[in-house]
PDB file of C-alpha atoms in Angstrom:
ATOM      1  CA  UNK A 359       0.000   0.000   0.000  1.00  0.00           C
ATOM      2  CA  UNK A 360       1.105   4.232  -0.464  1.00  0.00           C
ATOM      3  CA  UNK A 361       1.066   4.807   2.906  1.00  0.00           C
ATOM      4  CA  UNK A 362       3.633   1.445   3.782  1.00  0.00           C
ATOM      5  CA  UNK A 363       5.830   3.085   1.278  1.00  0.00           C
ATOM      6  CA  UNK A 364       5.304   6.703   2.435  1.00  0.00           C
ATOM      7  CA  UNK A 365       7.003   9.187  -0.876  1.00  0.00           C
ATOM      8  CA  UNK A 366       9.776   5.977  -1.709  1.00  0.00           C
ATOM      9  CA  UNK A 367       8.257   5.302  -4.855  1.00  0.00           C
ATOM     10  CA  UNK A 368       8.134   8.873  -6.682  1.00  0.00           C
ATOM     11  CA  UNK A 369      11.495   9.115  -5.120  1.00  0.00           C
ATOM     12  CA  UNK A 370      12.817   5.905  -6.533  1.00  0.00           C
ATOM     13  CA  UNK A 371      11.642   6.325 -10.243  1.00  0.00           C
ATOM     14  CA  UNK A 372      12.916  10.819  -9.788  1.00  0.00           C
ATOM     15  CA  UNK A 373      16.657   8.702  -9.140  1.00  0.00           C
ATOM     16  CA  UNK A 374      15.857   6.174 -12.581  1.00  0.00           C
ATOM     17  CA  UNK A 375      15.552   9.611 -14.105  1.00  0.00           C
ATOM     18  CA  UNK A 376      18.449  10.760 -12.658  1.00  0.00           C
ATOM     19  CA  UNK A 377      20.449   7.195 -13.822  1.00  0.00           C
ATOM     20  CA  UNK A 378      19.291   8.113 -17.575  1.00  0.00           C
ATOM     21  CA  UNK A 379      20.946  11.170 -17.360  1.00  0.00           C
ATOM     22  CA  UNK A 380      23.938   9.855 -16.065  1.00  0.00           C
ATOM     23  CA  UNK A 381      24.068   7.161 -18.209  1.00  0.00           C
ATOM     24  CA  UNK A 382      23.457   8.835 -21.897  1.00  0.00           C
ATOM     25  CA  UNK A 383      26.686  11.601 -20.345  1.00  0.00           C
ATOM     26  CA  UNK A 384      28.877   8.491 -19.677  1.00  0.00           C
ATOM     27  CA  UNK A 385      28.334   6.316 -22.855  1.00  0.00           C
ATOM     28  CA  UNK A 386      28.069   9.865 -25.409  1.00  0.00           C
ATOM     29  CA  UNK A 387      30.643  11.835 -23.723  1.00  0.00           C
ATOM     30  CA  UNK A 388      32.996   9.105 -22.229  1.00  0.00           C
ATOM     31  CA  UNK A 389      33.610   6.761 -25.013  1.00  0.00           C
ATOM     32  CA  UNK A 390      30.904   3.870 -25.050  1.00  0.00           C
ATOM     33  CA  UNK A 391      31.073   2.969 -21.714  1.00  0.00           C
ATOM     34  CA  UNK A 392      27.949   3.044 -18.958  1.00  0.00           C
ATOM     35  CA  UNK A 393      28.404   3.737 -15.190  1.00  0.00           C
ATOM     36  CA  UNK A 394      25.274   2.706 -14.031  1.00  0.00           C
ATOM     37  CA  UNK A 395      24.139  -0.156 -16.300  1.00  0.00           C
ATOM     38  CA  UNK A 396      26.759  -2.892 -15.294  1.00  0.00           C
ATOM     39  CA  UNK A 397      25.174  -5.415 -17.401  1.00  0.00           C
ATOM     40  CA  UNK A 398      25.392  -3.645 -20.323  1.00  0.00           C
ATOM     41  CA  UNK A 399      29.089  -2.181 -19.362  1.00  0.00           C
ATOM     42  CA  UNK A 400      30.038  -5.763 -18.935  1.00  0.00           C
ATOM     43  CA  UNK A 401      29.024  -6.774 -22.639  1.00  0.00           C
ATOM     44  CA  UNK A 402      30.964  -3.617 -23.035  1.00  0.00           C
ATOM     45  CA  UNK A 403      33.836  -5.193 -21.731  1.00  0.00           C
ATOM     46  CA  UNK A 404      33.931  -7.872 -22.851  1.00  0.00           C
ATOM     47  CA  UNK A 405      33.828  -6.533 -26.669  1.00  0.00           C
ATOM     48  CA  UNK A 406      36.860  -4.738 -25.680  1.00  0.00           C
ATOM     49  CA  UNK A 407      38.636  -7.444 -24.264  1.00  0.00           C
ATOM     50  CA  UNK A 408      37.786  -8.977 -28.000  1.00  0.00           C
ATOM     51  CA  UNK A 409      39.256  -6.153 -29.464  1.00  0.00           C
ATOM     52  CA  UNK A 410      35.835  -5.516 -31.589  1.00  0.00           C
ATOM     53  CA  UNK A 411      33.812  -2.285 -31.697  1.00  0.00           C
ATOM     54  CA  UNK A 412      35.383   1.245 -30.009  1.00  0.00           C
ATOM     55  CA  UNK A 413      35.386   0.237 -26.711  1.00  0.00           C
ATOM     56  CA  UNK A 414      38.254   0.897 -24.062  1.00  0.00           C
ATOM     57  CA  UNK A 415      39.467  -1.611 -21.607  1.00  0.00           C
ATOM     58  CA  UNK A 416      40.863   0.341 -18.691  1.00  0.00           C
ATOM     59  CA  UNK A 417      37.175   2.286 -19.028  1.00  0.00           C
ATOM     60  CA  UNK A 418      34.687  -0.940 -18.943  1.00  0.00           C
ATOM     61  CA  UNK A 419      36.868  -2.183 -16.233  1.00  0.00           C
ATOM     62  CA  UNK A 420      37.577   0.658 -14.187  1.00  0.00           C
ATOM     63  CA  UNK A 421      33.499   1.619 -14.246  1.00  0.00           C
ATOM     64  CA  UNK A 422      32.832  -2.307 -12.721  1.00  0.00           C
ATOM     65  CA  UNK A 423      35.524  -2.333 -10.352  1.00  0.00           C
ATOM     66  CA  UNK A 424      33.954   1.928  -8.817  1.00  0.00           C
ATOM     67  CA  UNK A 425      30.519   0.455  -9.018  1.00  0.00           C
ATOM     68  CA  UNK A 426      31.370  -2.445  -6.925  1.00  0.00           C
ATOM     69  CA  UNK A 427      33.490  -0.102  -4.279  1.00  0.00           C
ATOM     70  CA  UNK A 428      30.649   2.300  -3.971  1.00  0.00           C
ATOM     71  CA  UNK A 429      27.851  -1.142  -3.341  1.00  0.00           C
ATOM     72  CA  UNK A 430      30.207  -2.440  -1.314  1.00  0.00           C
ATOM     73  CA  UNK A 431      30.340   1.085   0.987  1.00  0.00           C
ATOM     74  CA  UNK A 432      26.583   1.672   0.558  1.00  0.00           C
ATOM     75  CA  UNK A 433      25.905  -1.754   1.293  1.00  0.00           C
ATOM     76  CA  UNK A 434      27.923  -1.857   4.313  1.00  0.00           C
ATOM     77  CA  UNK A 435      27.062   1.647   5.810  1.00  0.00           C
ATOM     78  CA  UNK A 436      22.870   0.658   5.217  1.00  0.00           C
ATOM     79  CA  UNK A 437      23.383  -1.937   7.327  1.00  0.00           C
ATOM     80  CA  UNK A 438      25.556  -0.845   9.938  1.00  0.00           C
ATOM     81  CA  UNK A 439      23.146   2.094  10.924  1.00  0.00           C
ATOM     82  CA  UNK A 440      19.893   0.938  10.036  1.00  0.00           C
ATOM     83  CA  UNK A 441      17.905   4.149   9.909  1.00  0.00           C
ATOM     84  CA  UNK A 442      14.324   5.127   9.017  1.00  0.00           C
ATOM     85  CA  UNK A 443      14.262   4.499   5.124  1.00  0.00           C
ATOM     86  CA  UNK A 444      13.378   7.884   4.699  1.00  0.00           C
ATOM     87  CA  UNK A 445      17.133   9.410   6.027  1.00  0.00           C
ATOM     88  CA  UNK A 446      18.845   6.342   4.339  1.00  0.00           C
ATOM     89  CA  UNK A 447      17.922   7.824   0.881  1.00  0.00           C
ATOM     90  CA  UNK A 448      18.557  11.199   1.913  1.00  0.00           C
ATOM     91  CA  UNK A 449      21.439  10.408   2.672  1.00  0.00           C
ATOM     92  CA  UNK A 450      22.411   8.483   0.078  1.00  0.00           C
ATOM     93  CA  UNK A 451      21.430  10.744  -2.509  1.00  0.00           C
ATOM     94  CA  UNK A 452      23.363  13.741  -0.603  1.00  0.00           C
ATOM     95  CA  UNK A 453      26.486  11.999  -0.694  1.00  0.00           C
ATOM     96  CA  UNK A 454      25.680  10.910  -4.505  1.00  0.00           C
ATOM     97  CA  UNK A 455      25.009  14.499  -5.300  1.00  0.00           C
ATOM     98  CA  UNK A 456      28.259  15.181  -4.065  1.00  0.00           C
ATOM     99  CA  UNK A 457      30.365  12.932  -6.252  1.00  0.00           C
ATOM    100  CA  UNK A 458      28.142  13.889  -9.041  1.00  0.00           C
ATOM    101  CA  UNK A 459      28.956  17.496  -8.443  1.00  0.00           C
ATOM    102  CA  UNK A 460      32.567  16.789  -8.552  1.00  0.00           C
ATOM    103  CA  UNK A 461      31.925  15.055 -11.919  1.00  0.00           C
ATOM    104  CA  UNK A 462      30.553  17.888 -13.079  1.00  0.00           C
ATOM    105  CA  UNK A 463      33.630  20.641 -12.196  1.00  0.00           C
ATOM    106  CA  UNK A 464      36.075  18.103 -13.549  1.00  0.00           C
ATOM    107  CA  UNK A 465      34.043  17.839 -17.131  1.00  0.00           C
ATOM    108  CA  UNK A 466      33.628  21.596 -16.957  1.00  0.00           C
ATOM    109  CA  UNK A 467      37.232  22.637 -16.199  1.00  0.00           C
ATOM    110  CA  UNK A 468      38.996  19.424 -17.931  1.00  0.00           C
ATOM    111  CA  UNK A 469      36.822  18.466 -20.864  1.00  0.00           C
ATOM    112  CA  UNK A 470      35.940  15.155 -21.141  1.00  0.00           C
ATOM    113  CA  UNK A 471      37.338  14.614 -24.023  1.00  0.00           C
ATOM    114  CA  UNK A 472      40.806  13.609 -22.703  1.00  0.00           C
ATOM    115  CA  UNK A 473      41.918  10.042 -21.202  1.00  0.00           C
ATOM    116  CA  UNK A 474      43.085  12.039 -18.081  1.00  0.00           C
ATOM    117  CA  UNK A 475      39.932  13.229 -17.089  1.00  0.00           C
ATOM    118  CA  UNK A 476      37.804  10.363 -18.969  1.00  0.00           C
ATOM    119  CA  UNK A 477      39.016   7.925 -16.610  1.00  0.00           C
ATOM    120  CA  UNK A 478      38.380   9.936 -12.799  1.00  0.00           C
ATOM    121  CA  UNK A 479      34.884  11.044 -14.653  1.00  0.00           C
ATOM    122  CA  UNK A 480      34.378   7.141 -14.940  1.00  0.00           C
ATOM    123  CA  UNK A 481      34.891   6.629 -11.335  1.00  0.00           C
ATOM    124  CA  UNK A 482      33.717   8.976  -9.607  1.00  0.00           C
ATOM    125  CA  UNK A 483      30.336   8.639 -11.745  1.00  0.00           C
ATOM    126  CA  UNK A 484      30.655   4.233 -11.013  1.00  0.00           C
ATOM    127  CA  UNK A 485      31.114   4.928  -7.778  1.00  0.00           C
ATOM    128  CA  UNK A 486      28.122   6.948  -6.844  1.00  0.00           C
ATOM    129  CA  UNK A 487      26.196   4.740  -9.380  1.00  0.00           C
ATOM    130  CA  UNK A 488      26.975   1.511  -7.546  1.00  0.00           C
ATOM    131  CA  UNK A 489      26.449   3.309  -3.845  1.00  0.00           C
ATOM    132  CA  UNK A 490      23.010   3.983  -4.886  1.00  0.00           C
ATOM    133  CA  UNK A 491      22.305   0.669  -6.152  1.00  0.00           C
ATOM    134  CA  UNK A 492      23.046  -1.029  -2.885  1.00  0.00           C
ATOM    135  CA  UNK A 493      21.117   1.524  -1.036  1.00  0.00           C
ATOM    136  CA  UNK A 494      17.831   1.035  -3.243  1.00  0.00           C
ATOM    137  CA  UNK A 495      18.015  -2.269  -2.384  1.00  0.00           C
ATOM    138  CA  UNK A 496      17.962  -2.093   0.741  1.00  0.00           C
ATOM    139  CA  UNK A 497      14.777   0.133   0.831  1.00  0.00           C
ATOM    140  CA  UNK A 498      12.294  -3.454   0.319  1.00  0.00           C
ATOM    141  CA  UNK A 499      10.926  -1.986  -3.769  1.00  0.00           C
ATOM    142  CA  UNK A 500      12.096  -4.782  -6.023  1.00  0.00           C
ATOM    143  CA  UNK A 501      10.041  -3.339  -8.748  1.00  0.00           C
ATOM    144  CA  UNK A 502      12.172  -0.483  -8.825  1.00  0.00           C
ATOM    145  CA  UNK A 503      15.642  -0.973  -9.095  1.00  0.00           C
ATOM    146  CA  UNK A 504      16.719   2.838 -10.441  1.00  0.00           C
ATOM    147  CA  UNK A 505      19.206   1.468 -12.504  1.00  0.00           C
ATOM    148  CA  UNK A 506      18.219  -1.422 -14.868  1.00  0.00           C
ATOM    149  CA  UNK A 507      15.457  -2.837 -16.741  1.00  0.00           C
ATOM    150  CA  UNK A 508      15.451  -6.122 -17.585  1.00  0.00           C
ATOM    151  CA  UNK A 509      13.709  -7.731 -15.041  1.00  0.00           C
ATOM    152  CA  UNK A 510      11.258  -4.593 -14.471  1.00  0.00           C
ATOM    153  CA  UNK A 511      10.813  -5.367 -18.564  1.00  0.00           C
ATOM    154  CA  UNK A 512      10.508  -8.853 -17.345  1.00  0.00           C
ATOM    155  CA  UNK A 513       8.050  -8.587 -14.583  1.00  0.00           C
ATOM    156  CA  UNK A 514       5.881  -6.340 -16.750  1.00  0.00           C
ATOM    157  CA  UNK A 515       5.525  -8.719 -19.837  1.00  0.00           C
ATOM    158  CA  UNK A 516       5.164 -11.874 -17.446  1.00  0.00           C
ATOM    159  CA  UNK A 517       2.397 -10.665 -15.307  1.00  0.00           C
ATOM    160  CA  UNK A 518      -0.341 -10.737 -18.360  1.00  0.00           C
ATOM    161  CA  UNK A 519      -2.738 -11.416 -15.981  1.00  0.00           C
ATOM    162  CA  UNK A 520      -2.489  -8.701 -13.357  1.00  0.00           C
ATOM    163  CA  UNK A 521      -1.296 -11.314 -10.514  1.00  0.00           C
ATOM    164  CA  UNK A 522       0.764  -8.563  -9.319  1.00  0.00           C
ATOM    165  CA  UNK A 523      -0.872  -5.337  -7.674  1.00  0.00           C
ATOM    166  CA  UNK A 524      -1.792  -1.987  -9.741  1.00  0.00           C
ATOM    167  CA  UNK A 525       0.705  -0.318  -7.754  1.00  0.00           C
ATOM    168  CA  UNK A 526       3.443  -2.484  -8.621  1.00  0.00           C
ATOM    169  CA  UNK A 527       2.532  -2.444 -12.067  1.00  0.00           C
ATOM    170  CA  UNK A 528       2.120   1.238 -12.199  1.00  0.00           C
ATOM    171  CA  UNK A 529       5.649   1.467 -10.608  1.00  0.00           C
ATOM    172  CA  UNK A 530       7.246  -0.993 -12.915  1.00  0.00           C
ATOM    173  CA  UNK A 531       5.729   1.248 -15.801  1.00  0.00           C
ATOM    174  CA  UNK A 532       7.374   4.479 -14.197  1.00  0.00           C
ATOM    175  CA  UNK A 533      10.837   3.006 -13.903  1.00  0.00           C
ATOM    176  CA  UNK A 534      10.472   2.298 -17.901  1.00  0.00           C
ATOM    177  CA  UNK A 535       9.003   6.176 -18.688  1.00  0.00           C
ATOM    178  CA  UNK A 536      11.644   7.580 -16.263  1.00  0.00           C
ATOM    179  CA  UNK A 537      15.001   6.020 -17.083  1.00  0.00           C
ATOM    180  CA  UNK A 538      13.934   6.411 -20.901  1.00  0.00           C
ATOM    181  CA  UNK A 539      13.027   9.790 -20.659  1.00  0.00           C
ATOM    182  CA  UNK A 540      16.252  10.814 -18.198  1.00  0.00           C
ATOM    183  CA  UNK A 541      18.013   9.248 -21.171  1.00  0.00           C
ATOM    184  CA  UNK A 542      16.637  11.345 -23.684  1.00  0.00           C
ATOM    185  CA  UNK A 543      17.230  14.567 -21.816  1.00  0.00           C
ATOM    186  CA  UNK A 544      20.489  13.917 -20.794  1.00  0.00           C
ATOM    187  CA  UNK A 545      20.857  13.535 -24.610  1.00  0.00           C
ATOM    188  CA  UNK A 546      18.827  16.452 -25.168  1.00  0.00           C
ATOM    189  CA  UNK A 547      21.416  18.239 -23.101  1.00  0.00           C
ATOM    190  CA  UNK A 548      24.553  16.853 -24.032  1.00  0.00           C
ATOM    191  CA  UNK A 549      23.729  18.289 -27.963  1.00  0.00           C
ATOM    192  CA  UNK A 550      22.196  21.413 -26.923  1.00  0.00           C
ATOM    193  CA  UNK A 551      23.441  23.229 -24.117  1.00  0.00           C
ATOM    194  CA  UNK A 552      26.871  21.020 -22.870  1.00  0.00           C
ATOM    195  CA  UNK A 553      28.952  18.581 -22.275  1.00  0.00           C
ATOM    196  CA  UNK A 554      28.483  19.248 -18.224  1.00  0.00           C
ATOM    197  CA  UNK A 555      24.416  19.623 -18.682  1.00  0.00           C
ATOM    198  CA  UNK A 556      23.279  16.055 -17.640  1.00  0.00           C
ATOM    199  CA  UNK A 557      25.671  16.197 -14.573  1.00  0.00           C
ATOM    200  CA  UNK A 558      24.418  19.723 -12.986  1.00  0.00           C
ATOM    201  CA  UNK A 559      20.782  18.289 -13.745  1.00  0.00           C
ATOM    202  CA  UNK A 560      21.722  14.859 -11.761  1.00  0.00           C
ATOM    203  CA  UNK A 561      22.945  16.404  -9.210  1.00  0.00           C
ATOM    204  CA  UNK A 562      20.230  19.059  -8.811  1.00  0.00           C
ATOM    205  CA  UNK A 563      17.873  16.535  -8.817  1.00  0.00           C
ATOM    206  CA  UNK A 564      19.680  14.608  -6.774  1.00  0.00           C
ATOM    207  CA  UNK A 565      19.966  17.053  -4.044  1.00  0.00           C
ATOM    208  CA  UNK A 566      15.933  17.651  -4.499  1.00  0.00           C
ATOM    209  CA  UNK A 567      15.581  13.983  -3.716  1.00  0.00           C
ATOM    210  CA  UNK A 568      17.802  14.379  -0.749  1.00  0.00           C
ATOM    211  CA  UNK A 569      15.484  17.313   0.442  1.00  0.00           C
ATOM    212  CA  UNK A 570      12.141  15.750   0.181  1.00  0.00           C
ATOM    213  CA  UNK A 571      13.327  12.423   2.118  1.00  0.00           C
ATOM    214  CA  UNK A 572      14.682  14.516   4.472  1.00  0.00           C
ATOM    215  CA  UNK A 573      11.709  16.101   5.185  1.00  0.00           C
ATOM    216  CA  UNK A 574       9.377  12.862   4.518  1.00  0.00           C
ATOM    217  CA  UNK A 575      11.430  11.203   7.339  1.00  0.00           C
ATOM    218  CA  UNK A 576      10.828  13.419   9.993  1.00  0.00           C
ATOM    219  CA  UNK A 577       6.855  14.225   9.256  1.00  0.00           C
ATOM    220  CA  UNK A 578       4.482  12.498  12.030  1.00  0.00           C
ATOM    221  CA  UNK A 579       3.457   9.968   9.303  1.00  0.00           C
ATOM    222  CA  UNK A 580       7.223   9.037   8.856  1.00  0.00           C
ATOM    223  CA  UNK A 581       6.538   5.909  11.050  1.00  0.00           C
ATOM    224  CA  UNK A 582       4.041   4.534   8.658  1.00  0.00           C
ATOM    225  CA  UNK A 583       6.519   3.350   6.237  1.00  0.00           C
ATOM    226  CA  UNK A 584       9.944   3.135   8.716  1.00  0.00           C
TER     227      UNK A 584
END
């Protein structure tokens, strides 16, 4: 039910946005590789390790081994403090914001056209990618991972029957709208106003995010959905 979930939901599919954005900078801007989408970075990889299509190894490989670091932290520090869900995703989206910030001044003062900033873009971008990931699942919505689709795809096309409630369904359809359309604005961005665009917008909305679970956590209805 809503009111077991308290604002999570919006939240969660306002941070798949925020992953499309991310992830259309990284693979137009950084050279065909993704920071959020592991499964598709590992394909990635592994055509580079074959030596087939413009891929880069140290890239691929670097993004996997930043995304694990940052679900290893994530991981770790959700369940060493166990706090109100509400304050976990603040925080976690704060201290995303933050690394996504830094992205951002690096592509704006270095370009990221060049290997030496390509490559701490890649990380810093993997790492908050992958701290987020382990966070979101720790916050008990399975249909909304924030940063993949094939088994929200999955879910969709093998519940014909409506087995599943209408507000899983209706989630499942937001994560699709949300990382699509984050995609096409970060796109959007990227060829219209800069190479930096998709990165200030992330992290905005990031900090937004941040803001309203704050503020969620600490109304008198925050014990509804602890």
């Amino acid at each position: 039910m809503a009111s077991e979930q308290g604002p999570l939901p919006h939240l969660l599919v306002g941070i798949t946005f925020v992953t499309g954005l991310v992830d259309a900078f990284s693979y137009v801007a950084l050279g065909h590789v993704f920071v959020a989408n592991m499964t598709g970075n590992s394909v990635f990889f592994g055509f580079a390790l074959a030596g087939v299509g413009d891929v880069s190894v140290v890239a691929s490989l670097l993004a996997l081994v930043a995304f694990l670091i940052g679900a290893a932290i994530g991981g770790r520090l959700a369940r060493m403090s166990r706090p109100h869900r509400g304050r976990l995703l603040a925080a976690a989206c704060a201290a995303q914001s933050v690394l996504v910030l830094a992205a951002a001044i690096v592509a704006v003062t270095g370009g990221p056209g060049s290997r030496a900033v390509r490559l701490p873009l890649v990380a810093l971008l993997a790492l908050a990618m992958g701290s987020q990931n382990a966070v979101v699942r720790r916050l008990g919505l399975p249909e909304v991972s924030t940063n993949v689709l094939t088994t929200t795809l999955a879910g969709l096309a093998g519940d014909p029957g409506g087995a599943s409630s209408p507000a899983v369904r209706a989630r499942r359809v937001a994560a699709v709208v949300a990382l699509v359309a984050g995609a096409c604005a970060g796109g959007a961005l990227l060829r219209w106003v800069g190479h930096s665009a998709p990165l200030w917008a992330a992290a905005g909305l990031l900090l937004g995010c941040a803001a309203v679970a704050f503020a969620a956590a600490r109304s008198p209805r925050a014990a509804a959905w602890h």
